[in-house]
N, CA and C of each residue as an Amber inpcrd file, in Angstrom:
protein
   624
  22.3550000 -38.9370000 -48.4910000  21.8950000 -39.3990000 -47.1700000
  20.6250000 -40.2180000 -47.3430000  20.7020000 -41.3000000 -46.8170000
  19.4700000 -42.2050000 -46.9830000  18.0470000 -41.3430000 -45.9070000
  16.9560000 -42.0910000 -46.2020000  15.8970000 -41.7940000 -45.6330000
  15.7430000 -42.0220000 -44.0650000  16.3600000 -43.2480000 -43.5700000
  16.6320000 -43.3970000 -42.4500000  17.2780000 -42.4320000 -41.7680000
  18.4880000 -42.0920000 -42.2970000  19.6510000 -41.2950000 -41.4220000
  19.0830000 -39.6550000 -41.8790000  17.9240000 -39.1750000 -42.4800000
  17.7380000 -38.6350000 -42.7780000  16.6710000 -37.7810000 -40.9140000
  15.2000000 -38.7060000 -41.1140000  14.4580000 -39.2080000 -40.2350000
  15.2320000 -39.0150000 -38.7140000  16.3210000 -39.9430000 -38.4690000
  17.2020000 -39.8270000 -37.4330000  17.6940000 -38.4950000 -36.9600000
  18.4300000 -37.4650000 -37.9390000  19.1820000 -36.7480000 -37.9750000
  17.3660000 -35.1210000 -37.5030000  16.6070000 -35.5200000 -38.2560000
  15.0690000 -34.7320000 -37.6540000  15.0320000 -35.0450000 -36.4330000
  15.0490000 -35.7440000 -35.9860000  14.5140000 -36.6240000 -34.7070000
  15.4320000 -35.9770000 -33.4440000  16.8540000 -35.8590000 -33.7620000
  17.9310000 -35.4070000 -32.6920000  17.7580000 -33.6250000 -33.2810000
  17.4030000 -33.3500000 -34.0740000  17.2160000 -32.1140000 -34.3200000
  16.2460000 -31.3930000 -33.2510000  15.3220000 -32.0650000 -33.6600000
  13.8810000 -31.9630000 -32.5750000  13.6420000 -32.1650000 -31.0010000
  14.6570000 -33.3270000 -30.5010000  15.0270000 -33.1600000 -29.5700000
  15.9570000 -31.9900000 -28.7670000  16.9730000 -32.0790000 -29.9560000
  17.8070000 -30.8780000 -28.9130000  16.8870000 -29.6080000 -29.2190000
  15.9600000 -28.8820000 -30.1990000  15.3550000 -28.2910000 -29.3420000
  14.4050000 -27.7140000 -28.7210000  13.9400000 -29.4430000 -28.3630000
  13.1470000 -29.7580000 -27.0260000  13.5430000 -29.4950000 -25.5900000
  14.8560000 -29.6060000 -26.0180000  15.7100000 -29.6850000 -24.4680000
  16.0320000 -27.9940000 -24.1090000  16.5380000 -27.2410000 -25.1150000
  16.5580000 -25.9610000 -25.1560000  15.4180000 -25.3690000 -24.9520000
  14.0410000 -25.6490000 -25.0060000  13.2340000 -24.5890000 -24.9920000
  12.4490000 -25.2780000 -23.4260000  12.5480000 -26.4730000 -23.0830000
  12.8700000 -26.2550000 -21.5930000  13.6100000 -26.3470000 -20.3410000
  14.6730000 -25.4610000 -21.2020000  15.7960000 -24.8230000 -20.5080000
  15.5450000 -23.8010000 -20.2790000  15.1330000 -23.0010000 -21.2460000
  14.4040000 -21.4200000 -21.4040000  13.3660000 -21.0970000 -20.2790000
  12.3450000 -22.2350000 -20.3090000  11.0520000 -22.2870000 -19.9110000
  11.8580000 -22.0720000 -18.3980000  12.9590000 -22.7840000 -18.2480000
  13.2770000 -22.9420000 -17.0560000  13.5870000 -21.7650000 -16.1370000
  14.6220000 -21.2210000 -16.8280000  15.2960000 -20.1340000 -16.2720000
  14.1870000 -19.1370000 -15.7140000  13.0510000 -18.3400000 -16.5630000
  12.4140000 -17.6040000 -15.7690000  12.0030000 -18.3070000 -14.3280000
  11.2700000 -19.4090000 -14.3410000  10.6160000 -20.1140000 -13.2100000
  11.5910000 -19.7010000 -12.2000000  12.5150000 -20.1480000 -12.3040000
  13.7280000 -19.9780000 -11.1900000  14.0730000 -18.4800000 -10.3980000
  13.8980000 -17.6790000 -11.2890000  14.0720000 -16.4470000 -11.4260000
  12.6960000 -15.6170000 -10.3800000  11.7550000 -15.7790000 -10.6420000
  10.7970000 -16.0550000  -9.9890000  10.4160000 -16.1640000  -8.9650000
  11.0890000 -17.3940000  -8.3820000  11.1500000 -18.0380000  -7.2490000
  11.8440000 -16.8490000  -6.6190000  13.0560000 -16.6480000  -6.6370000
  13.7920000 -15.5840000  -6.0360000  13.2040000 -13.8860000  -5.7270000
  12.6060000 -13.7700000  -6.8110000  11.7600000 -12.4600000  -6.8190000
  10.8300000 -12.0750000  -5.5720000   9.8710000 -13.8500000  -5.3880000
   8.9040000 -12.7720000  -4.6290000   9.4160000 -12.8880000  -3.7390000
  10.4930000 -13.8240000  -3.1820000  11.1230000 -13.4430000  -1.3210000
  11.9920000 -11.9380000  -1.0630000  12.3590000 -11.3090000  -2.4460000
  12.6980000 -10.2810000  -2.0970000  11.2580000  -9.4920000  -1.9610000
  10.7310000  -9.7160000  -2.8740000   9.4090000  -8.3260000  -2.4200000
   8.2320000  -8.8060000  -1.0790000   8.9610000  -9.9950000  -0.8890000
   8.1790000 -10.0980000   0.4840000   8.8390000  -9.2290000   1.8140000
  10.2560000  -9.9880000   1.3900000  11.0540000  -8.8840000   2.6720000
  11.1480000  -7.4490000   2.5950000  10.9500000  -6.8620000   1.3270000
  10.9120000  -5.6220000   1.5040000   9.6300000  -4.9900000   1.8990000
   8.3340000  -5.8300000   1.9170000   7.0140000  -5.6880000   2.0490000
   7.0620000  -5.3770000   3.8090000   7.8700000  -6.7510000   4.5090000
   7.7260000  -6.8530000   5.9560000   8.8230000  -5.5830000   6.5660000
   9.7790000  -5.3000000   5.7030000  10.2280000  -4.1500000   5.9370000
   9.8610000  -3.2580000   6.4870000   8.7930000  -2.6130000   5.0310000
   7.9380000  -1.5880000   5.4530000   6.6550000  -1.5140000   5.8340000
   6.5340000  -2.7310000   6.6520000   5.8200000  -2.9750000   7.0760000
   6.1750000  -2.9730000   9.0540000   7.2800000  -3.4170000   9.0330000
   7.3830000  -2.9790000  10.9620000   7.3680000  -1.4810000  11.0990000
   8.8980000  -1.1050000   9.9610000   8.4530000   0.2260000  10.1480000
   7.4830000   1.1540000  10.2670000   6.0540000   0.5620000   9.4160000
   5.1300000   1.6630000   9.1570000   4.3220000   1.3860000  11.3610000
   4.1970000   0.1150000  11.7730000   3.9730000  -0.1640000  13.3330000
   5.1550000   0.5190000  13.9960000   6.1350000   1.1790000  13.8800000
   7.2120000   1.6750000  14.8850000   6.5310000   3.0400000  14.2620000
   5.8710000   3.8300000  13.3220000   5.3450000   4.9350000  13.0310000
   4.0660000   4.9200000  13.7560000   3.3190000   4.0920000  13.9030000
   1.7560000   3.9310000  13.6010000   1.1410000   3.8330000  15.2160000
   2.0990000   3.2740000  15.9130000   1.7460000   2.4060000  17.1960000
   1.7620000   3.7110000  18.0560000   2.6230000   4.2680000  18.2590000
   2.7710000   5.7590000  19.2100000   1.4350000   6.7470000  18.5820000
   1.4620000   6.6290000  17.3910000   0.1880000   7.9580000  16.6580000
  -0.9860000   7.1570000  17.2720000  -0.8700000   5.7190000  17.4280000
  -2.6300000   5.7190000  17.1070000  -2.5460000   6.2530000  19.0020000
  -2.1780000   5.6800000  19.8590000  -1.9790000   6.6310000  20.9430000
  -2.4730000   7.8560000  20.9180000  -1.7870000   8.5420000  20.3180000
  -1.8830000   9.8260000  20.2040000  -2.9390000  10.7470000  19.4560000
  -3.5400000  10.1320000  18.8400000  -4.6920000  10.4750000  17.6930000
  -6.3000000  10.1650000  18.8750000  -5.7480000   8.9580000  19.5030000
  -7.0250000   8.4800000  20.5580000  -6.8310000   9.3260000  21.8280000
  -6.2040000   9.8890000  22.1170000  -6.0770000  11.0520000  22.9740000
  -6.5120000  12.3630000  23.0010000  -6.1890000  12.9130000  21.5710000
  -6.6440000  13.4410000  20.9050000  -8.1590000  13.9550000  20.3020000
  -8.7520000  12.5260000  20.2750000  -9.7940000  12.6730000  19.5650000
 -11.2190000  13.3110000  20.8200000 -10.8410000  13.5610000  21.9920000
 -11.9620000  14.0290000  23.0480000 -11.5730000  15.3510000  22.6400000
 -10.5560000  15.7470000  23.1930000 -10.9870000  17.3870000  23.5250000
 -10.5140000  18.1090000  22.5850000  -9.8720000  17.5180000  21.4820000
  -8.7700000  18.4180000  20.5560000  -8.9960000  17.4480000  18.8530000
 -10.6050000  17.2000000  18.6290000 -10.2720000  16.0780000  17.2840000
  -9.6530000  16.5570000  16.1930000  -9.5300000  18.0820000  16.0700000
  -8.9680000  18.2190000  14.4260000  -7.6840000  18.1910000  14.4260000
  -6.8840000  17.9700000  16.0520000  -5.4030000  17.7650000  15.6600000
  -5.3920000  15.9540000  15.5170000  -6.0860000  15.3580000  15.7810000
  -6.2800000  13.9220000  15.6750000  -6.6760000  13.7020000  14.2680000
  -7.4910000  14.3130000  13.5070000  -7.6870000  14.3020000  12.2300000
  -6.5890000  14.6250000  11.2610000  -5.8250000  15.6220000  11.6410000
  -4.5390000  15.9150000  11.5040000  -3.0370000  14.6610000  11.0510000
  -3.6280000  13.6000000  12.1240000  -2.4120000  12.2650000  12.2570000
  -3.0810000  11.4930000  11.1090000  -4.3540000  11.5160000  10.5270000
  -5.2970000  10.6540000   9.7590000  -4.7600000   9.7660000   8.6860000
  -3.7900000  11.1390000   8.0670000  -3.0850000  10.5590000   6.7640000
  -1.9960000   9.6780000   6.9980000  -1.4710000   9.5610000   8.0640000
  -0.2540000   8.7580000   7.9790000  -0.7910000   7.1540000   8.2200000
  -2.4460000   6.6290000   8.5640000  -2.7010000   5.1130000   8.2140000
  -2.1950000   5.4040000   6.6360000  -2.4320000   5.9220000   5.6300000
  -1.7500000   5.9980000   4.0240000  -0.4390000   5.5550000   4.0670000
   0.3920000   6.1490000   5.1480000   2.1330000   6.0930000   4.5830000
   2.5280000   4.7490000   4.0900000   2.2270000   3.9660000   4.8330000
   3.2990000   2.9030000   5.0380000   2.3570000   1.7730000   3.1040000
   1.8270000   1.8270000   3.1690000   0.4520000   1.2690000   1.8170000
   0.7470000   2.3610000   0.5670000   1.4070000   3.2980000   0.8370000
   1.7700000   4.7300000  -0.2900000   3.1200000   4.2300000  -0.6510000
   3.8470000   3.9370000   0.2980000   4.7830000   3.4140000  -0.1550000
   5.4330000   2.6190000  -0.7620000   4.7390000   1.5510000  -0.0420000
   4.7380000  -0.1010000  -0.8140000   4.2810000   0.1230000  -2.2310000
   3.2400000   0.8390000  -2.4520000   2.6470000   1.0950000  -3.7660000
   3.7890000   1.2580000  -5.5310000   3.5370000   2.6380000  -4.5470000
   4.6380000   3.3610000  -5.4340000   6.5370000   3.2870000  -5.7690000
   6.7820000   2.3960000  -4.5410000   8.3290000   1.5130000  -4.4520000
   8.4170000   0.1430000  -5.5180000   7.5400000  -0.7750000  -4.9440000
   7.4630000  -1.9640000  -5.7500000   6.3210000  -1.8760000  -6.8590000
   5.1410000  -1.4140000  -6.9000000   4.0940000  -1.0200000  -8.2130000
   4.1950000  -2.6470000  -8.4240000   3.3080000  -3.3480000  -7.4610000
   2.6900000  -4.6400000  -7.5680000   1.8010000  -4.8700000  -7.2440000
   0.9530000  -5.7220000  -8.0870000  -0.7350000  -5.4360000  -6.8490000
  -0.5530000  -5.9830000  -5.3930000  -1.4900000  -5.1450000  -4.6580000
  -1.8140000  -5.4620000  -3.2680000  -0.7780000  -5.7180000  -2.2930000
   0.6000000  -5.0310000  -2.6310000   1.2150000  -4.3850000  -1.9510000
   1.0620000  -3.8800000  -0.7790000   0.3530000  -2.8670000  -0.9770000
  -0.1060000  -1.8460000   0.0530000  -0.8360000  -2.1650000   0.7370000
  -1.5740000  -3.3290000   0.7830000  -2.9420000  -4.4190000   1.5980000
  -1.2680000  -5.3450000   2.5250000  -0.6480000  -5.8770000   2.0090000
   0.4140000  -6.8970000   2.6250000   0.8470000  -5.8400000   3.7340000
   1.7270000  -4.8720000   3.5350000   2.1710000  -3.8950000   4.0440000
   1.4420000  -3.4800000   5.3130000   0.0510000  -3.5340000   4.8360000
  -0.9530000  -2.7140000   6.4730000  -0.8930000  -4.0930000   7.1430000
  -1.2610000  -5.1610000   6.3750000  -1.3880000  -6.1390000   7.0960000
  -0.3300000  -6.4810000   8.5330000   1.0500000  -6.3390000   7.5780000
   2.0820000  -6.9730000   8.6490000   2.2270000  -5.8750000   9.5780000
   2.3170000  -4.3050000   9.0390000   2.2690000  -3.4910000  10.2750000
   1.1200000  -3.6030000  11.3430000  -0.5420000  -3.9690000  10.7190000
  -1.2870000  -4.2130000  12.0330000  -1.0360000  -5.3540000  12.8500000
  -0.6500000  -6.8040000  12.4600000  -0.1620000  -7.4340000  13.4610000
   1.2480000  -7.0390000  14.1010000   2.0400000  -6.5930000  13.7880000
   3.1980000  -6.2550000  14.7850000   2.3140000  -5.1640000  15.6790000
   1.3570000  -4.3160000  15.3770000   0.7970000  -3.5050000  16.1870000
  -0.0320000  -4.0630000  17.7380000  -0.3730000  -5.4470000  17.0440000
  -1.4750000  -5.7730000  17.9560000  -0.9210000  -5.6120000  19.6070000
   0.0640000  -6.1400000  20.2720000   0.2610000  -6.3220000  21.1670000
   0.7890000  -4.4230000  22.0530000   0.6940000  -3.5360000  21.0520000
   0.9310000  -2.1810000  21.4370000   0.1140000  -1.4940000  21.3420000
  -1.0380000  -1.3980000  20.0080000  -1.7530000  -0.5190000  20.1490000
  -3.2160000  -0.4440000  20.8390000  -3.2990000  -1.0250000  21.8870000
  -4.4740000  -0.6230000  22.9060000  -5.9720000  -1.6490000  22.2040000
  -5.5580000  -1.7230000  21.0130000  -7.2140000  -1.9560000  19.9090000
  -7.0740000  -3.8250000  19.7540000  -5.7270000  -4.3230000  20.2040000
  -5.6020000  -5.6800000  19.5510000  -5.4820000  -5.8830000  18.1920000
  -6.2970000  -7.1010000  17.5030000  -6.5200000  -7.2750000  16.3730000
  -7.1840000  -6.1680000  15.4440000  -7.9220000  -5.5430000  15.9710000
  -8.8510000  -4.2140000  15.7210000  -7.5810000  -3.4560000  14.3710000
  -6.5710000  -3.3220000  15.0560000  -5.4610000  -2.5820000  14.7440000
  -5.5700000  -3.0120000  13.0860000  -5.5510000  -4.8130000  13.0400000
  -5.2000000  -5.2650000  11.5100000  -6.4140000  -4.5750000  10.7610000
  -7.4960000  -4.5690000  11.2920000  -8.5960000  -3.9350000  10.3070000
  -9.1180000  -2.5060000   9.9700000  -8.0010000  -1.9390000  10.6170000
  -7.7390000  -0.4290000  10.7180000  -7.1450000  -0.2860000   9.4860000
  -5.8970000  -0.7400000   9.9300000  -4.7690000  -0.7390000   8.7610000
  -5.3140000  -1.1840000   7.3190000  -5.5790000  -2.2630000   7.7470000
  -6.4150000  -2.5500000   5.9500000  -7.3380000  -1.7870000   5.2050000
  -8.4680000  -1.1380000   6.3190000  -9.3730000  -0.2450000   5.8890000
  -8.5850000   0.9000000   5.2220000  -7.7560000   1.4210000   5.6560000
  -7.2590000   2.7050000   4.9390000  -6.5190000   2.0780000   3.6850000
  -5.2090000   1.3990000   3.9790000  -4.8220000   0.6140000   2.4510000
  -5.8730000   0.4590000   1.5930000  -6.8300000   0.5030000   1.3630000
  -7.3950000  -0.5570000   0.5830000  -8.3090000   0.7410000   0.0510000
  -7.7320000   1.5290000   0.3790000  -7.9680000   3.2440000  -0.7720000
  -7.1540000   3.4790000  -1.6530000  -5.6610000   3.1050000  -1.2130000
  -4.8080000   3.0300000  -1.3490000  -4.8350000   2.2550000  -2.9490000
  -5.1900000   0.9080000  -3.1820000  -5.1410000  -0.0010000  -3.8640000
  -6.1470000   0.1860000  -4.9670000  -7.4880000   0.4530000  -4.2580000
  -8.5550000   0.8640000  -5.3320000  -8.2820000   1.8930000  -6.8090000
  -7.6320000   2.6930000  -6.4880000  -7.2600000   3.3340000  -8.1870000
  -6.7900000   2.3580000  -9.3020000  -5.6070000   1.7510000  -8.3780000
  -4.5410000   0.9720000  -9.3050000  -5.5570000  -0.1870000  -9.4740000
  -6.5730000  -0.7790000  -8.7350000  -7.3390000  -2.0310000  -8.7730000
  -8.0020000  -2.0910000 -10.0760000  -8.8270000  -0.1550000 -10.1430000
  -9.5230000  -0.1910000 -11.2730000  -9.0570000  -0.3280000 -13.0120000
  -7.8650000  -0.4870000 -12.8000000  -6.6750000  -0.3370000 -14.5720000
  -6.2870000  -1.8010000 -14.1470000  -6.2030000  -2.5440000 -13.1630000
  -5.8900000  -3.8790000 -13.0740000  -4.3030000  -3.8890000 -12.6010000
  -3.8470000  -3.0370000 -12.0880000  -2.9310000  -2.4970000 -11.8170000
  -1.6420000  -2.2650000 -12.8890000  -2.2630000  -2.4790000 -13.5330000
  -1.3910000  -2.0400000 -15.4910000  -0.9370000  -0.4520000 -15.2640000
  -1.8510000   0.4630000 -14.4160000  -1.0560000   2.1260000 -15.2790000
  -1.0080000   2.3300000 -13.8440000   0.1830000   3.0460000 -13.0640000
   1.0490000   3.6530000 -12.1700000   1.3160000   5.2140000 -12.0940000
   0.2310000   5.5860000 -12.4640000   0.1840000   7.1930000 -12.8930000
   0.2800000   7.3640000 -11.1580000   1.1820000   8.7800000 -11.0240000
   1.3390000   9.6990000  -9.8570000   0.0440000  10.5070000  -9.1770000
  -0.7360000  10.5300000 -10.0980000  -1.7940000  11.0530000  -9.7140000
  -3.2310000  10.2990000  -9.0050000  -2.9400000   8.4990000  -9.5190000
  -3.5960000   7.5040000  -8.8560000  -3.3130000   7.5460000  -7.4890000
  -2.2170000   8.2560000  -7.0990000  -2.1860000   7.7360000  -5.3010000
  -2.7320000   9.1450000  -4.6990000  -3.2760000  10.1790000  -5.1860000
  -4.1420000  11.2590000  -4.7650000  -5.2920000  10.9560000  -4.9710000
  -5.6410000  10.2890000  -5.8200000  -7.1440000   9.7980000  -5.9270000
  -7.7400000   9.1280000  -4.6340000  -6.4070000   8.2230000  -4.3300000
  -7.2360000   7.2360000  -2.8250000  -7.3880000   7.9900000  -1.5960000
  -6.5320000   9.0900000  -1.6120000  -6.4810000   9.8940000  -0.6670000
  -7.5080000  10.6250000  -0.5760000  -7.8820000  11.0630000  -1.3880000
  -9.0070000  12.4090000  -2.0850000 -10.2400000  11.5130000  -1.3130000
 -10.3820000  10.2190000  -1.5050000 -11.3060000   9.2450000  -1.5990000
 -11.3780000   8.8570000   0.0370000 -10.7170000   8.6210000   0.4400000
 -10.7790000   8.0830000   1.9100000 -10.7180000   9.4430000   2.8330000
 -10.3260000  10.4530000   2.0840000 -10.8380000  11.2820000   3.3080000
 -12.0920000  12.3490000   3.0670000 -12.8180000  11.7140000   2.1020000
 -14.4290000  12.3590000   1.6920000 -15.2200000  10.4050000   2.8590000
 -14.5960000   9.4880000   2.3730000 -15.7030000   8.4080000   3.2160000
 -15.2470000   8.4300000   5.0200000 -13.9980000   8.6650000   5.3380000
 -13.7390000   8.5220000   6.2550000 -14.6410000   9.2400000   7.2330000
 -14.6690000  11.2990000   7.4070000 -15.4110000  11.5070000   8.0320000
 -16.8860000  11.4690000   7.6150000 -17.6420000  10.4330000   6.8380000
 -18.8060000   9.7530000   6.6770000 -18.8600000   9.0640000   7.2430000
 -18.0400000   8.3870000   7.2680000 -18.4080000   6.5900000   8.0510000
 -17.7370000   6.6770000   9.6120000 -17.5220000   8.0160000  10.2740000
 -17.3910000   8.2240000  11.4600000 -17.9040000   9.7170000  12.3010000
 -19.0720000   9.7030000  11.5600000 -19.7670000  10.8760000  11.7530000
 -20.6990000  10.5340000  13.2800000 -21.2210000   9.4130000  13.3290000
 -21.3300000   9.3140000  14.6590000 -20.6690000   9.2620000  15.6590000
 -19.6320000   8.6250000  15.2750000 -18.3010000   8.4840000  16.2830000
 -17.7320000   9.8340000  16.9860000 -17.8190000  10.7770000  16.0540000
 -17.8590000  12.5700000  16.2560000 -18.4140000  13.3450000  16.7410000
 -19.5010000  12.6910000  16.2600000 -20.9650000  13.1690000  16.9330000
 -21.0370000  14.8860000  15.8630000 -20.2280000  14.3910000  14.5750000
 -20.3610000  16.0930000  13.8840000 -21.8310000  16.2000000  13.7410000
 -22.9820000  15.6140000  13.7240000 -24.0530000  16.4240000  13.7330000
 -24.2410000  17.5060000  14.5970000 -24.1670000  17.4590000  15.6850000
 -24.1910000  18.2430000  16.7080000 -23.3230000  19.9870000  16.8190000
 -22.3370000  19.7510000  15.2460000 -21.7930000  20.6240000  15.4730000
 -22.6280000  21.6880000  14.3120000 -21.8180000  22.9630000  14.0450000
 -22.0590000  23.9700000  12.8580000 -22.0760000  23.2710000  11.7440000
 -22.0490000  23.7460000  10.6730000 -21.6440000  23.4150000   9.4630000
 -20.1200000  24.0860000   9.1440000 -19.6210000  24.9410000   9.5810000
 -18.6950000  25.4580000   9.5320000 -17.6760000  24.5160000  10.2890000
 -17.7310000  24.0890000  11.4450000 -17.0270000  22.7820000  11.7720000
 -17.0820000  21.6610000  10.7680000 -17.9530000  21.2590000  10.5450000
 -18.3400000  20.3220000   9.4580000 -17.3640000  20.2960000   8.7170000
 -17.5190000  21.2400000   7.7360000 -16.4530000  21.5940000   6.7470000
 -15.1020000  21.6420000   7.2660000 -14.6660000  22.3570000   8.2350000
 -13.4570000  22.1550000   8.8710000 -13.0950000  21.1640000   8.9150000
 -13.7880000  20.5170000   9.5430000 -13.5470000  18.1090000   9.9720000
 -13.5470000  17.6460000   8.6820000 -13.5670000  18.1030000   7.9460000
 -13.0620000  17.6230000   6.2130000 -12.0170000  17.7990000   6.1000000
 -11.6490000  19.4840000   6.0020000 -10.5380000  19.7190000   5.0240000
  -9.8150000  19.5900000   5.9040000  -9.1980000  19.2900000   7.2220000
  -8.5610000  18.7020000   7.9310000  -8.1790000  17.4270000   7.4830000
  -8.8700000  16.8980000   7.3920000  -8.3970000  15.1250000   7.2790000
  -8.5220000  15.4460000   5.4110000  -8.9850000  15.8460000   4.4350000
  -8.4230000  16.0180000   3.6680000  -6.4750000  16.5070000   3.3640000
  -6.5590000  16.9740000   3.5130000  -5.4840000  17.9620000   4.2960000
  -4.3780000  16.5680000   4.4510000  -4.2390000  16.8260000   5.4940000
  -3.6030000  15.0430000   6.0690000  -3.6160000  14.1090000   5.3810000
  -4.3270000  13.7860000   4.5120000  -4.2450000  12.4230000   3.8370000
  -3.3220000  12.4290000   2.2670000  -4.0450000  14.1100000   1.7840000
  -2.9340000  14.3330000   0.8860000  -1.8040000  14.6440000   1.3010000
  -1.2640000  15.4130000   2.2540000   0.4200000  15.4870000   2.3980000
   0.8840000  14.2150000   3.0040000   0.2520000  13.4670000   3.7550000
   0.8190000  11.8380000   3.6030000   1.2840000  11.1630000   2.5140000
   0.3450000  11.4140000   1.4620000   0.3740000  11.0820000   0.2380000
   2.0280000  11.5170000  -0.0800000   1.6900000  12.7150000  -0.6380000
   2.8540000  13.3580000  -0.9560000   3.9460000  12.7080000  -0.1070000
   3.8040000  12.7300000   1.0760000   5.4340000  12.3170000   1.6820000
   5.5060000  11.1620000   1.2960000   4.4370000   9.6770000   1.2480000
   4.8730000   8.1200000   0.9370000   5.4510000   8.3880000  -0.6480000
   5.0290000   9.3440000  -1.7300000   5.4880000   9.3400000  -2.9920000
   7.0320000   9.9230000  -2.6550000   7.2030000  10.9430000  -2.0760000
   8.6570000  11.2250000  -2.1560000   9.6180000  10.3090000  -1.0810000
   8.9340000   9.8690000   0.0430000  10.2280000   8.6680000   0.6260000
  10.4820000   7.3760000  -0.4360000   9.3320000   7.0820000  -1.7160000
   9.4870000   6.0040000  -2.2890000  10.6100000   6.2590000  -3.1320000
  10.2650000   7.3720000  -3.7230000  11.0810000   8.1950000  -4.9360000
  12.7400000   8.1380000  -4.5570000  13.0200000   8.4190000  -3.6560000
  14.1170000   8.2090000  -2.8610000  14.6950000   6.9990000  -2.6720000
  14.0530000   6.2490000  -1.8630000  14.4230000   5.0010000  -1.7340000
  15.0720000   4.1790000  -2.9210000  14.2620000   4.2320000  -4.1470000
  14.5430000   3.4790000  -5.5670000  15.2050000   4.0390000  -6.0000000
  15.5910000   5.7940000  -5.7190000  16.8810000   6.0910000  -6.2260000
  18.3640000   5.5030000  -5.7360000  18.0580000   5.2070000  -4.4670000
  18.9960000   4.5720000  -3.4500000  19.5890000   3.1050000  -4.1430000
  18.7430000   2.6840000  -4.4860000  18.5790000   1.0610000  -4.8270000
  17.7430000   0.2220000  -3.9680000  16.6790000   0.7550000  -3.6820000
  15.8710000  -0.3120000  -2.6660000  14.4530000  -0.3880000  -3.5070000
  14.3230000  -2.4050000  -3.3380000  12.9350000  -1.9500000  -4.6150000
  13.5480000  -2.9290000  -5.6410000  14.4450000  -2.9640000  -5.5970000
  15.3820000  -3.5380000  -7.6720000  14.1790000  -2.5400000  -8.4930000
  14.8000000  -3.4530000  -8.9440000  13.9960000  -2.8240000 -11.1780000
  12.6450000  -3.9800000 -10.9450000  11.9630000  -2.8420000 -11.8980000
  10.6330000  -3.5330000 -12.3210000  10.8060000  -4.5670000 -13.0610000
């Protein structure tokens, strides 16, 4: 074979595969594309649902909260469900932030608060997210979604201690208005881990 046809014969070598490796390149991209409209729709999913849960409680929690607050503290954990779920179903970051999101706007026009509602919802998600935030959302341990819980219901009755007016009470209430909304936030927990658990056994979710 001469040097020419040699040269030539490199040349179509190199091309074809040029053409093959973005073919390759290709296929994921595509693939991709398709992915996140499913985990969007399953996001808005559980996301009306968690507002057809959320919209009647917050009602009911604000009713609640005059003459009867520790059964209102009681409803606390279920802002978690719908952000517990998303979590632990799809295990993508900020999931559980999308999720409150779309349930507080479907909320707005029901739950009494307006827009208020979206920054409700986010505030609690975003306990939710903080474990998995801190590993970069790389490790999915079962025990990360008790952490946010553990966590939001030690700041929660902090950052609404005036709103309570718990100074005014015992310390023995005190403590009560904890492990109440402690209480609540972990068996929320627990229930968004076992409706997820379920669900992906079902087939909802695909594969990671």
């Amino acid at each position: 074979m001469s040097g020419a046809d040699a040269a030539s014969s490199t040349a179509r070598s190199g091309a074809d595969a040029a053409t093959e490796a973005d073919a390759v390149a290709t296929r994921p991209a595509r693939g991709r594309v398709r992915f996140p409209t499913a985990l969007l729709l399953t996001c808005a999913a559980l996301g009306v649902a968690g507002a057809v849960l959320l919209a009647p409680m917050n009602w009911l929690s604000t009713l609640l909260t005059g003459p009867l607050p520790f059964l209102g503290m009681g409803l606390a954990g279920l802002w978690l469900l719908p952000s517990v779920i998303a979590l632990r179903l799809l295990k993508r970051p900020l999931v559980g932030l999308l999720v409150a999101l779309i349930a507080g706007l479907v909320m707005v026009p029901f739950s009494g608060y307006g827009f208020g509602s979206v920054a409700t919802n986010l505030w609690w998600a975003a306990f939710t997210e903080l474990p998995f935030l801190f590993v970069l959302w790389r490790y999915w341990g079962t025990w990360m979604h008790y952490v946010g819980a553990v966590a939001v219901a030690i700041v929660y009755p902090i950052s609404a201690w005036a709103w309570f007016d718990l100074g005014s009470f015992g310390l023995g209430y005190q403590a009560a208005f904890f492990a109440v909304t402690m209480a609540s936030c972990v068996a929320a927990t627990a229930l968004g881990i076992l409706i997820a658990d379920r669900l992906r056994r079902a087939g909802v979710g695909g594969r990671r």
